[in-house]
PDB file of C-alpha atoms in Angstrom:
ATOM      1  CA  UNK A   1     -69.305-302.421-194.210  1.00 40.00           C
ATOM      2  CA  UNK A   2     -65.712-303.102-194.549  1.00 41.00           C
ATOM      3  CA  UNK A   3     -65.595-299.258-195.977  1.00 43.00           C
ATOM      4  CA  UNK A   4     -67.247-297.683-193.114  1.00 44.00           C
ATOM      5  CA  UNK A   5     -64.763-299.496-190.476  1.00 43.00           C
ATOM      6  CA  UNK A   6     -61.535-299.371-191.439  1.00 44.00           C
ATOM      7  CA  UNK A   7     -60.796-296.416-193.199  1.00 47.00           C
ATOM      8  CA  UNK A   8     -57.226-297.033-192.760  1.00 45.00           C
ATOM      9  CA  UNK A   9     -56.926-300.112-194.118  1.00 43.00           C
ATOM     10  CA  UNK A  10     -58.778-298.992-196.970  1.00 41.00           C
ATOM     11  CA  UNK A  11     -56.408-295.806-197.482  1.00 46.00           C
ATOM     12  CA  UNK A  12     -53.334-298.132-197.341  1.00 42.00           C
ATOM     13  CA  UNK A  13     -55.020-300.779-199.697  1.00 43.00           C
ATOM     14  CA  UNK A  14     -55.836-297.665-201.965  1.00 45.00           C
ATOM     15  CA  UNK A  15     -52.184-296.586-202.044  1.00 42.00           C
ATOM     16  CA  UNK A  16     -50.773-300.045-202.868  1.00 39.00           C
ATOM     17  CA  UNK A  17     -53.630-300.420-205.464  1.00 40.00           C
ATOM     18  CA  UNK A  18     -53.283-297.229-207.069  1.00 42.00           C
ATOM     19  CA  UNK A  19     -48.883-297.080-207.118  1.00 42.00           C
ATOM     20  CA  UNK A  20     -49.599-301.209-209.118  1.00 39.00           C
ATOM     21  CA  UNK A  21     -52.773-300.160-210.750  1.00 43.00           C
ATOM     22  CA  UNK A  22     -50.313-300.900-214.638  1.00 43.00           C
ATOM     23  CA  UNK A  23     -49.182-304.228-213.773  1.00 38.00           C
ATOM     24  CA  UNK A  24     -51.192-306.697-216.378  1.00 45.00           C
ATOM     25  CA  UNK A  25     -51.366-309.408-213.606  1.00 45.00           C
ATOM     26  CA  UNK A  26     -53.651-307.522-211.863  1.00 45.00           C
ATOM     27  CA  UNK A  27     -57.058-308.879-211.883  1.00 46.00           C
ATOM     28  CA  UNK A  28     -60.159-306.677-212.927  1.00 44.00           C
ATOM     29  CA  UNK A  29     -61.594-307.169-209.426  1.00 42.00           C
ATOM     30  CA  UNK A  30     -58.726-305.627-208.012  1.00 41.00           C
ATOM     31  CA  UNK A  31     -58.830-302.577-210.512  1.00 41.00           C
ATOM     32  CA  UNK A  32     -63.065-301.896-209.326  1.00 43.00           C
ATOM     33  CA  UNK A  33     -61.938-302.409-205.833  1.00 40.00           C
ATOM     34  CA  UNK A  34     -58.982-299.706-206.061  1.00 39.00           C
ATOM     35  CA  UNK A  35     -61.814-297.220-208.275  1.00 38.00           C
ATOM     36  CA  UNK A  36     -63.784-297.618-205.083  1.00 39.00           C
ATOM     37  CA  UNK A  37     -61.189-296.759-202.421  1.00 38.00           C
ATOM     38  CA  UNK A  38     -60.370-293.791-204.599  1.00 33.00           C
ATOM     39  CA  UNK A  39     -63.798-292.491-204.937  1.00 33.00           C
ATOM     40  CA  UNK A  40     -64.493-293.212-201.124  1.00 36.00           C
ATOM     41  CA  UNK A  41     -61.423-291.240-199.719  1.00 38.00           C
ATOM     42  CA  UNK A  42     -60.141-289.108-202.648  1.00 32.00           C
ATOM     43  CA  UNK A  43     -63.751-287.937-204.042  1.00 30.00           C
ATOM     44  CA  UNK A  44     -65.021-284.215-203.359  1.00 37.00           C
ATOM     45  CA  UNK A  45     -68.494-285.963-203.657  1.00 38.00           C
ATOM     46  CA  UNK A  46     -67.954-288.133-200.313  1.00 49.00           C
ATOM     47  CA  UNK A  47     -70.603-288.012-198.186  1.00 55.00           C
ATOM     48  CA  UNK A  48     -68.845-289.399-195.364  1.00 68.00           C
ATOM     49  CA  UNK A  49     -66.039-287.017-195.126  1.00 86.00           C
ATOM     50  CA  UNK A  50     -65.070-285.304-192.171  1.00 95.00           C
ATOM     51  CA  UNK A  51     -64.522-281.368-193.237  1.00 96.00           C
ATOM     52  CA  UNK A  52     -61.973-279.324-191.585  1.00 97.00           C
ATOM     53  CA  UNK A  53     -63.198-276.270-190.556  1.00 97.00           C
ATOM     54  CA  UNK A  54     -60.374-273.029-188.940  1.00 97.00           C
ATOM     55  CA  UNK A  55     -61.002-270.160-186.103  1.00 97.00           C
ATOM     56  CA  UNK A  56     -62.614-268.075-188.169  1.00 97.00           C
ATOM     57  CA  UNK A  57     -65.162-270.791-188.312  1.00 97.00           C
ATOM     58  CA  UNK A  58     -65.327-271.806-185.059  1.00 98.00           C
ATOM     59  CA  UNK A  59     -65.120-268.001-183.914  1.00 97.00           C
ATOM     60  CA  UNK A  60     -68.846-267.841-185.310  1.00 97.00           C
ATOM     61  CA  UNK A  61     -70.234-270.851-183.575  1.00 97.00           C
ATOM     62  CA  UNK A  62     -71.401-268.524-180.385  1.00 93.00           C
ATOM     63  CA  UNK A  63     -74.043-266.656-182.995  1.00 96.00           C
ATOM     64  CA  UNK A  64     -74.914-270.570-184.642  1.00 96.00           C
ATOM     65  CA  UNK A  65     -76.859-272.608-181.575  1.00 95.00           C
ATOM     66  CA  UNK A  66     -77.889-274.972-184.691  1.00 96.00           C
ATOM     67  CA  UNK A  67     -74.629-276.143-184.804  1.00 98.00           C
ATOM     68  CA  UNK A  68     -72.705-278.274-181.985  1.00 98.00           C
ATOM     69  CA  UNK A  69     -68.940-277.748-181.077  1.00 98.00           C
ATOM     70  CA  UNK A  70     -67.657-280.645-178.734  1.00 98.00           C
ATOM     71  CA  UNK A  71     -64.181-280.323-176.970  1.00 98.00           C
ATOM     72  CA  UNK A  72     -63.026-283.986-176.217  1.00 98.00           C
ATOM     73  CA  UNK A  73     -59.951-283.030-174.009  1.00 98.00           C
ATOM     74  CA  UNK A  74     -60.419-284.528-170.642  1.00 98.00           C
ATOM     75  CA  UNK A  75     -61.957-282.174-167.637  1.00 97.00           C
ATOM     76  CA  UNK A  76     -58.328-281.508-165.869  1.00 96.00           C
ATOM     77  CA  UNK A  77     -56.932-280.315-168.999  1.00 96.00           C
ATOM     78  CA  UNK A  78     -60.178-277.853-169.321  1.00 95.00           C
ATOM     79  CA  UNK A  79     -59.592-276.692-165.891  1.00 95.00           C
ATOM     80  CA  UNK A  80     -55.872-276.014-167.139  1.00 94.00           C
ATOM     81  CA  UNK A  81     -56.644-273.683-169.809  1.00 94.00           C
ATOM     82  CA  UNK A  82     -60.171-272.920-170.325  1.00 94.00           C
ATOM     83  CA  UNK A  83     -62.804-273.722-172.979  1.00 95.00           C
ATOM     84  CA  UNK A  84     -63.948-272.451-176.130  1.00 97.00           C
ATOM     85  CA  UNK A  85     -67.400-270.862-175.441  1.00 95.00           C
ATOM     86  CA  UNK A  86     -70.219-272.722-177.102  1.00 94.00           C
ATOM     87  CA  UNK A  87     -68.160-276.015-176.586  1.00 97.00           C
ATOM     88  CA  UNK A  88     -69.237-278.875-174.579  1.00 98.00           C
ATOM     89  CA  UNK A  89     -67.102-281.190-173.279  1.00 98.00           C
ATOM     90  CA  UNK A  90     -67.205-284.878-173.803  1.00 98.00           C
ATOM     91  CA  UNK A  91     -64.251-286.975-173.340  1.00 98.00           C
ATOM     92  CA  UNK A  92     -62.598-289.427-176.316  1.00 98.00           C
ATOM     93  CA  UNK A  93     -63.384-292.057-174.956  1.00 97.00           C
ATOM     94  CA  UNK A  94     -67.139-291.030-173.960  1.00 98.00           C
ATOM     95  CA  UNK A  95     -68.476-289.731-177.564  1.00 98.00           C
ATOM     96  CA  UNK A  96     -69.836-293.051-178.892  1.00 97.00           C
ATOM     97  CA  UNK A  97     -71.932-293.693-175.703  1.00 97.00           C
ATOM     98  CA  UNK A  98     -73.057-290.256-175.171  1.00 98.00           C
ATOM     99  CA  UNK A  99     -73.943-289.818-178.824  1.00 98.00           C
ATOM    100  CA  UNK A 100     -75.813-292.865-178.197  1.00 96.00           C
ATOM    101  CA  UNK A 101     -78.025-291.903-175.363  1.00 97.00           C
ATOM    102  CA  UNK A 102     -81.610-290.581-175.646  1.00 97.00           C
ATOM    103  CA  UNK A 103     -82.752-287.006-176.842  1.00 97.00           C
ATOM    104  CA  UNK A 104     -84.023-286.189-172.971  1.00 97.00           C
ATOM    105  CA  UNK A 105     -80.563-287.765-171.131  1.00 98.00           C
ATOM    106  CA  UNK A 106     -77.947-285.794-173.667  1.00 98.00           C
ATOM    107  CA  UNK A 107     -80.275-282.450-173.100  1.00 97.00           C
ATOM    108  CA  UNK A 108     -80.062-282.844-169.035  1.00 97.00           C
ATOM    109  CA  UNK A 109     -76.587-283.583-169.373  1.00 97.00           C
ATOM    110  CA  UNK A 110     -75.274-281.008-171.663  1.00 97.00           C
ATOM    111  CA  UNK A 111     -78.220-278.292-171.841  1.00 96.00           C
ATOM    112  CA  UNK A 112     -78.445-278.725-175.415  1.00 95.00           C
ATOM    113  CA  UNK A 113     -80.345-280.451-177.773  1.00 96.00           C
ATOM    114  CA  UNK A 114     -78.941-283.867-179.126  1.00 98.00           C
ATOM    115  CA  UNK A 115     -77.871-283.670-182.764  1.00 98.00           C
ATOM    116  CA  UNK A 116     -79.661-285.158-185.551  1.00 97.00           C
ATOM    117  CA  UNK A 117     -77.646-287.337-188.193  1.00 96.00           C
ATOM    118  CA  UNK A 118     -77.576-284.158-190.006  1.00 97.00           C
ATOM    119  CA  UNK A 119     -76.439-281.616-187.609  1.00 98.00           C
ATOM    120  CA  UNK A 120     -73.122-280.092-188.073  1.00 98.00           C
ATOM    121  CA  UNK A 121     -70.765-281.534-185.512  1.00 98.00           C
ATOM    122  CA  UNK A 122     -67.319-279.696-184.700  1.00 98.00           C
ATOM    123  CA  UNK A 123     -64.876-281.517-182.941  1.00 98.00           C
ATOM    124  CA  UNK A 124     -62.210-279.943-181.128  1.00 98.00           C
ATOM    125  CA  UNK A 125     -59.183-281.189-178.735  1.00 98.00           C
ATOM    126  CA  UNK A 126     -55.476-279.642-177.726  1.00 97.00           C
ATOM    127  CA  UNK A 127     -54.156-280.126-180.877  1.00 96.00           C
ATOM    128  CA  UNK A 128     -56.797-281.808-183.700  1.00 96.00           C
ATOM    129  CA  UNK A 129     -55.810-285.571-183.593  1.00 96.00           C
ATOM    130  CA  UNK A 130     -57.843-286.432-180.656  1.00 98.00           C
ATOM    131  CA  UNK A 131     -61.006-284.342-182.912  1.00 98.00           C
ATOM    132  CA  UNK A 132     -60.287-286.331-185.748  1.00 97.00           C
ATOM    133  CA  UNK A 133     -61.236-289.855-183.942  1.00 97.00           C
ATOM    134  CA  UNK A 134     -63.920-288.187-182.256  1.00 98.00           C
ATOM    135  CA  UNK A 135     -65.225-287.068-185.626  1.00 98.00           C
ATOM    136  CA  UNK A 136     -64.418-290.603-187.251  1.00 97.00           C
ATOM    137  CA  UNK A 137     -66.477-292.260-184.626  1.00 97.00           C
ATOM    138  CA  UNK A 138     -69.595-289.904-185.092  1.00 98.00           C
ATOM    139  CA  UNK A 139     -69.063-290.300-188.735  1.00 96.00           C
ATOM    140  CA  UNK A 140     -69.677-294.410-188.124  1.00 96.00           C
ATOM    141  CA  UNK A 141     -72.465-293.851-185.771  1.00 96.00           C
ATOM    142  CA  UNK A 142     -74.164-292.088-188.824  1.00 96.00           C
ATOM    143  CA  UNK A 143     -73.658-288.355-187.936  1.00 97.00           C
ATOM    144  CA  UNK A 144     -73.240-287.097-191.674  1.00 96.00           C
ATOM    145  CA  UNK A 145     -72.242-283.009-191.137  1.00 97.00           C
ATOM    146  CA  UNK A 146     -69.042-283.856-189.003  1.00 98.00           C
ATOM    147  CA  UNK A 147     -65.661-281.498-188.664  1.00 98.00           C
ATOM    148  CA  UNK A 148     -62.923-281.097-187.361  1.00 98.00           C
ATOM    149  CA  UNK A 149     -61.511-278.008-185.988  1.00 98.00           C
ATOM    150  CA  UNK A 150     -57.854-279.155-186.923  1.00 94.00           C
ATOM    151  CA  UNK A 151     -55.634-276.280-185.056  1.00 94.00           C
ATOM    152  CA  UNK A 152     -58.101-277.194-181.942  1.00 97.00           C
ATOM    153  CA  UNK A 153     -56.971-275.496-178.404  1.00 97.00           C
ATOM    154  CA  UNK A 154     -53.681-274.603-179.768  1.00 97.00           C
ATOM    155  CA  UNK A 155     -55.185-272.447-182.992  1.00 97.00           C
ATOM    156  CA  UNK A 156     -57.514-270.981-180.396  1.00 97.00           C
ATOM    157  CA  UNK A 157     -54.988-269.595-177.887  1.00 97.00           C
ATOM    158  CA  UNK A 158     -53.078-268.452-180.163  1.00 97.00           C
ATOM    159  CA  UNK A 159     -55.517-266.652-182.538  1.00 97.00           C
ATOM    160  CA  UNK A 160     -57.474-265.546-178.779  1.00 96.00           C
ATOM    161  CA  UNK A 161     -54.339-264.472-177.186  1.00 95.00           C
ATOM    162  CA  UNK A 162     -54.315-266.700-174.238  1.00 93.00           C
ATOM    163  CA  UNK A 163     -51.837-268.920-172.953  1.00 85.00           C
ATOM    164  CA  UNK A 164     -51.227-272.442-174.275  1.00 77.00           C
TER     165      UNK A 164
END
């Protein structure tokens, strides 16, 4: 459990374990626990990552309904500058609940089917940090196939020739 919520503690504890992993004090307890944080954050095996995906990705997402791309900028800031097509929008600090809600509700509300643990989720903001929380709390709520687009709105713009 403690792995699955606090990631950041666990990187930290990881990096302080690892940089006194020679010292002979160190208990043997201590030395599993630090093999564990490794594996969890460090391993190319992890089943809980969240992948980073770029716009040539995300550029192919119009011709890939099976997959999901959510923009979780606020609605003013989409009326600023436009969306990526294929995206839907759900605000930070909505994602958890509307995750949550029933298959029928999320279809009415967003015209698309709700994903399955195993859909591939794309998260995307202004500039990728926003994406990456978005993606860490689908990632808890058991979504397994979830990205982020790191360059986000930015990468778009730029690579789409629109303004910022």
């Amino acid at each position: 459990m403690l792995l699955k919520y606090c990631p950041i503690a666990l990187r930290a504890a990881g990096c302080l374990l690892h940089n006194t992993r020679n010292l002979q004090t160190q208990p043997k307890a201590v030395n599993q626990l630090s093999f564990l944080v490794s594996q969890r954050f460090y391993s190319k095996n992890n089943n809980n990552a969240i992948g980073i995906v770029d716009y040539a990705t995300v550029k192919k997402l119009a011709n890939e309904p099976q997959k999901l791309l959510i923009d979780v900028r606020e609605p003013d800031e989409l009326k600023e500058t436009g969306q990526i097509p294929s995206s839907i929008n759900i605000p930070l600090g909505n994602v958890s609940q509307e995750l949550a809600v029933s298959d029928q509700l999320f279809k009415s509300k967003y015209g698309r089917n709700k994903p399955k643990s195993d859909t591939e989720i794309i998260f995307h903001c202004k500039i990728g940090k926003r994406s990456l929380k978005a993606a860490e709390a689908a990632n808890a709520l058991g979504y397994k196939n979830v990205k982020n687009y790191e360059g986000s709105w930015l990468d778009w713009a730029k690579n789409e020739g629109l303004p910022k």
